[in-house]
């Protein structure tokens, strides 16, 4: 199976609603979990990340939660705005030799309707 | 700072041709990596480097070569292009933290079509 599974693949919300994207990972040694936002035709940009020794992290309207026992982490966006529309990717960093290698989820297309 | 600069932005190749995608960063990052992005597949790691003179394979390395002679540059070579290599390619760099993805900065991407 996939090392990182991401759901849903598409999420449509009304402006002002909350959006939640979930990812699960398989390697219990994973220790770093970033989230990237990619607008159409642009490069991925890091928006928030969390380490394995932290359960939750917030930055204004976005937050990430991590459940190490269940091996899943989630991105929460509150008070969504049309400019939040983009594809969001999660990633889990796994150890390979002496380096930590990221494995990405397949992405969630978030559409915020005005 | 320019950040991570990739060239070219667009390229069309014929099957069997070779080419090099250029990537340069001016942030003195130790880690650099190449990804390909295909619809519905997310980002998949091709090759990576943890420092000058050191490279290693990622998830999908076949058909690609890399070298890291300087900290700044990390070119990706397609040896003999195939239609399956049609994709968008991203170069990324990051500082020596929790590996390749921590604080990673991505280049603007190269859209490659192999006909």
CSV table of C-alpha atoms in Angstrom, one decimal:
chain,number,residue,atom,x,y,z
A,1,UNK,CA,0.0,0.0,0.0
A,2,UNK,CA,0.9,3.6,-0.2
A,3,UNK,CA,3.3,5.1,2.4
A,4,UNK,CA,1.1,8.2,2.8
A,5,UNK,CA,-2.6,8.2,2.0
A,6,UNK,CA,-4.4,11.5,1.7
A,7,UNK,CA,-8.2,12.1,1.8
A,8,UNK,CA,-10.3,13.5,0.3
A,9,UNK,CA,-9.0,14.0,-3.2
A,10,UNK,CA,-11.4,16.9,-3.7
A,11,UNK,CA,-13.1,19.1,-1.1
A,12,UNK,CA,-15.6,21.8,-2.0
A,13,UNK,CA,-16.7,24.3,0.7
A,14,UNK,CA,-18.5,27.6,1.0
A,15,UNK,CA,-16.5,30.7,2.0
A,16,UNK,CA,-16.4,30.9,5.8
A,17,UNK,CA,-16.7,27.2,6.4
A,18,UNK,CA,-13.9,25.0,7.8
A,19,UNK,CA,-12.0,22.5,5.7
A,20,UNK,CA,-10.2,19.4,7.0
A,21,UNK,CA,-7.7,17.2,5.1
A,22,UNK,CA,-6.5,14.0,6.6
A,23,UNK,CA,-3.3,11.9,5.9
A,24,UNK,CA,-2.2,8.6,7.3
A,25,UNK,CA,1.3,7.2,7.1
A,26,UNK,CA,2.7,3.7,7.5
A,27,UNK,CA,6.2,4.2,8.9
A,28,UNK,CA,6.2,4.6,12.7
A,29,UNK,CA,9.7,6.2,12.5
A,30,UNK,CA,8.4,9.2,10.6
A,31,UNK,CA,9.2,12.3,12.5
A,32,UNK,CA,8.4,15.3,10.4
A,33,UNK,CA,5.1,16.2,8.6
A,34,UNK,CA,4.9,19.2,6.4
A,35,UNK,CA,1.9,20.6,4.4
A,36,UNK,CA,2.3,22.3,1.1
A,37,UNK,CA,-0.1,24.5,-0.9
A,38,UNK,CA,0.1,24.6,-4.7
A,39,UNK,CA,-1.9,27.1,-6.6
A,40,UNK,CA,-2.6,26.4,-10.3
A,41,UNK,CA,0.5,26.5,-12.4
A,42,UNK,CA,2.7,27.5,-9.4
A,43,UNK,CA,5.3,25.8,-7.2
A,44,UNK,CA,4.4,24.0,-4.0
A,45,UNK,CA,4.9,26.2,-0.9
A,46,UNK,CA,5.3,25.1,2.7
A,47,UNK,CA,2.4,26.4,4.8
A,48,UNK,CA,2.8,24.6,8.1
A,49,UNK,CA,4.7,21.7,9.5
A,50,UNK,CA,4.7,19.6,12.7
A,51,UNK,CA,7.3,17.4,14.4
A,52,UNK,CA,6.6,14.0,16.0
A,53,UNK,CA,7.1,15.4,19.5
A,54,UNK,CA,4.2,17.9,19.1
A,55,UNK,CA,0.5,17.1,19.0
A,56,UNK,CA,-0.8,20.4,17.5
A,57,UNK,CA,0.4,23.5,15.8
A,58,UNK,CA,-1.5,26.6,14.8
A,59,UNK,CA,-0.7,29.6,12.5
A,60,UNK,CA,-3.6,32.0,12.2
A,61,UNK,CA,-6.4,30.2,10.3
A,62,UNK,CA,-4.5,27.0,9.7
A,63,UNK,CA,-3.6,24.2,12.2
A,64,UNK,CA,-2.1,20.8,12.0
A,65,UNK,CA,-2.8,17.9,14.4
A,66,UNK,CA,-0.8,14.7,14.8
A,67,UNK,CA,-1.8,11.4,16.3
A,68,UNK,CA,1.3,9.3,16.5
A,69,UNK,CA,-0.4,6.3,17.9
A,70,UNK,CA,-2.9,6.2,15.1
A,71,UNK,CA,-0.3,7.4,12.6
A,72,UNK,CA,-2.4,10.1,11.1
A,73,UNK,CA,-2.2,13.9,10.8
A,74,UNK,CA,-4.7,16.5,9.6
A,75,UNK,CA,-4.7,20.0,8.2
A,76,UNK,CA,-7.5,22.3,9.5
A,77,UNK,CA,-8.4,25.6,7.7
A,78,UNK,CA,-10.9,27.8,9.4
A,79,UNK,CA,-12.9,30.7,7.9
A,80,UNK,CA,-12.0,29.6,4.4
A,81,UNK,CA,-11.5,32.3,1.7
A,82,UNK,CA,-11.5,32.0,-2.1
A,83,UNK,CA,-7.8,32.5,-2.1
A,84,UNK,CA,-7.4,29.2,-0.1
A,85,UNK,CA,-8.5,27.4,-3.3
A,86,UNK,CA,-5.5,25.3,-4.3
A,87,UNK,CA,-4.1,21.7,-4.1
A,88,UNK,CA,-2.8,20.8,-0.7
A,89,UNK,CA,-0.2,18.1,-0.2
A,90,UNK,CA,0.9,16.3,3.0
A,91,UNK,CA,4.2,14.5,3.4
A,92,UNK,CA,5.8,12.3,6.0
A,93,UNK,CA,9.5,12.1,6.4
A,94,UNK,CA,10.9,8.6,6.8
A,95,UNK,CA,14.5,7.6,7.6
A,96,UNK,CA,16.5,6.1,4.7
A,97,UNK,CA,20.1,5.5,5.5
A,98,UNK,CA,21.4,8.6,7.0
A,99,UNK,CA,18.8,10.9,5.5
A,100,UNK,CA,15.1,11.6,6.0
A,101,UNK,CA,13.2,11.2,2.8
A,102,UNK,CA,9.8,12.7,2.2
A,103,UNK,CA,6.9,10.7,0.8
A,104,UNK,CA,4.0,12.9,-0.4
A,105,UNK,CA,0.3,12.2,-0.4
A,106,UNK,CA,-1.5,12.5,-3.8
A,107,UNK,CA,-3.0,15.9,-3.0
A,108,UNK,CA,-6.4,17.4,-2.1
A,109,UNK,CA,-8.0,19.9,-4.5
A,110,UNK,CA,-9.7,22.5,-2.2
A,111,UNK,CA,-12.4,24.7,-3.8
A,112,UNK,CA,-13.8,27.5,-1.8
A,113,UNK,CA,-17.0,29.0,-3.3
A,114,UNK,CA,-17.6,32.7,-2.7
B,1,UNK,CA,18.2,36.1,-3.1
B,2,UNK,CA,16.7,34.4,-6.1
B,3,UNK,CA,15.9,31.3,-4.1
B,4,UNK,CA,15.7,28.1,-6.3
B,5,UNK,CA,16.0,28.8,-10.0
B,6,UNK,CA,15.1,26.1,-12.6
B,7,UNK,CA,15.6,26.3,-16.3
B,8,UNK,CA,14.0,25.8,-18.8
B,9,UNK,CA,10.3,26.4,-17.9
B,10,UNK,CA,9.0,24.4,-20.9
B,11,UNK,CA,10.7,21.8,-23.1
B,12,UNK,CA,9.6,19.5,-25.8
B,13,UNK,CA,11.8,16.5,-26.6
B,14,UNK,CA,11.6,13.7,-29.2
B,15,UNK,CA,11.8,10.2,-27.9
B,16,UNK,CA,15.5,9.2,-27.5
B,17,UNK,CA,16.8,12.7,-27.1
B,18,UNK,CA,18.8,13.7,-24.0
B,19,UNK,CA,18.7,16.9,-22.1
B,20,UNK,CA,19.7,18.5,-18.8
B,21,UNK,CA,17.3,20.4,-16.5
B,22,UNK,CA,19.2,23.0,-14.6
B,23,UNK,CA,18.7,23.9,-10.9
B,24,UNK,CA,20.6,26.4,-8.8
B,25,UNK,CA,20.0,27.8,-5.3
B,26,UNK,CA,21.7,30.7,-3.6
B,27,UNK,CA,20.6,30.0,0.0
B,28,UNK,CA,23.6,27.8,0.8
B,29,UNK,CA,21.3,24.9,1.4
B,30,UNK,CA,23.0,21.5,1.9
B,31,UNK,CA,20.1,19.4,0.7
B,32,UNK,CA,18.7,19.4,-2.9
B,33,UNK,CA,16.3,17.1,-4.6
B,34,UNK,CA,14.4,16.5,-7.8
B,35,UNK,CA,10.7,15.5,-8.0
B,36,UNK,CA,8.3,14.8,-10.8
B,37,UNK,CA,4.6,15.6,-10.5
B,38,UNK,CA,2.0,13.7,-12.5
B,39,UNK,CA,-1.7,14.2,-12.3
B,40,UNK,CA,-3.2,12.5,-9.3
B,41,UNK,CA,0.2,11.2,-8.2
B,42,UNK,CA,1.5,13.9,-5.9
B,43,UNK,CA,5.2,14.6,-5.9
B,44,UNK,CA,7.6,11.7,-6.3
B,45,UNK,CA,11.3,11.9,-5.5
B,46,UNK,CA,13.7,11.1,-8.3
B,47,UNK,CA,17.2,11.8,-6.9
B,48,UNK,CA,18.5,13.8,-4.0
B,49,UNK,CA,21.8,15.1,-2.6
B,50,UNK,CA,22.7,15.8,1.0
B,51,UNK,CA,25.8,17.8,0.0
B,52,UNK,CA,28.4,18.4,-2.7
B,53,UNK,CA,29.7,15.2,-4.1
B,54,UNK,CA,26.9,13.1,-2.6
B,55,UNK,CA,23.9,11.8,-4.5
B,56,UNK,CA,21.3,9.1,-3.9
B,57,UNK,CA,18.3,7.6,-5.6
B,58,UNK,CA,14.7,8.4,-4.6
B,59,UNK,CA,11.5,6.6,-5.4
B,60,UNK,CA,11.6,6.8,-9.3
B,61,UNK,CA,15.3,7.1,-10.4
B,62,UNK,CA,15.3,5.1,-13.6
B,63,UNK,CA,16.1,7.1,-16.7
B,64,UNK,CA,17.6,10.0,-14.8
B,65,UNK,CA,21.1,10.9,-13.7
B,66,UNK,CA,22.3,13.7,-11.3
B,67,UNK,CA,25.5,15.1,-10.1
B,68,UNK,CA,26.4,17.6,-7.3
B,69,UNK,CA,29.8,19.2,-8.0
B,70,UNK,CA,28.9,22.4,-6.1
B,71,UNK,CA,26.6,23.3,-3.2
B,72,UNK,CA,24.6,25.6,-5.5
B,73,UNK,CA,23.9,23.4,-8.6
B,74,UNK,CA,22.0,20.2,-9.0
B,75,UNK,CA,21.3,19.3,-12.6
B,76,UNK,CA,19.0,16.5,-13.7
B,77,UNK,CA,19.9,14.6,-16.9
B,78,UNK,CA,17.5,12.6,-19.0
B,79,UNK,CA,19.6,10.0,-20.7
B,80,UNK,CA,17.2,8.9,-23.5
B,81,UNK,CA,13.8,10.6,-23.2
B,82,UNK,CA,10.7,8.4,-23.3
B,83,UNK,CA,7.0,9.5,-23.4
B,84,UNK,CA,6.6,8.1,-19.8
B,85,UNK,CA,8.9,11.0,-18.7
B,86,UNK,CA,6.4,13.6,-19.8
B,87,UNK,CA,5.7,15.4,-16.5
B,88,UNK,CA,6.3,18.5,-14.5
B,89,UNK,CA,9.7,18.5,-12.7
B,90,UNK,CA,10.5,20.4,-9.6
B,91,UNK,CA,13.8,21.0,-7.9
B,92,UNK,CA,13.9,21.8,-4.2
B,93,UNK,CA,16.5,22.7,-1.6
B,94,UNK,CA,16.4,22.8,2.1
B,95,UNK,CA,18.8,23.4,5.0
B,96,UNK,CA,20.3,20.6,7.1
B,97,UNK,CA,17.4,19.9,9.5
B,98,UNK,CA,15.0,17.1,9.5
B,99,UNK,CA,15.9,15.9,6.1
B,100,UNK,CA,14.9,16.8,2.6
B,101,UNK,CA,11.5,18.2,3.2
B,102,UNK,CA,12.1,20.5,6.2
B,103,UNK,CA,11.7,24.1,5.1
B,104,UNK,CA,12.0,23.0,1.5
B,105,UNK,CA,11.9,25.7,-1.2
B,106,UNK,CA,10.8,24.6,-4.6
B,107,UNK,CA,11.8,26.0,-8.0
B,108,UNK,CA,9.2,27.2,-10.4
B,109,UNK,CA,9.0,23.9,-12.3
B,110,UNK,CA,9.8,22.6,-15.8
B,111,UNK,CA,7.0,21.2,-17.9
B,112,UNK,CA,8.5,18.5,-20.1
B,113,UNK,CA,6.7,16.9,-23.0
B,114,UNK,CA,8.3,13.9,-24.8
B,115,UNK,CA,6.8,13.1,-28.2
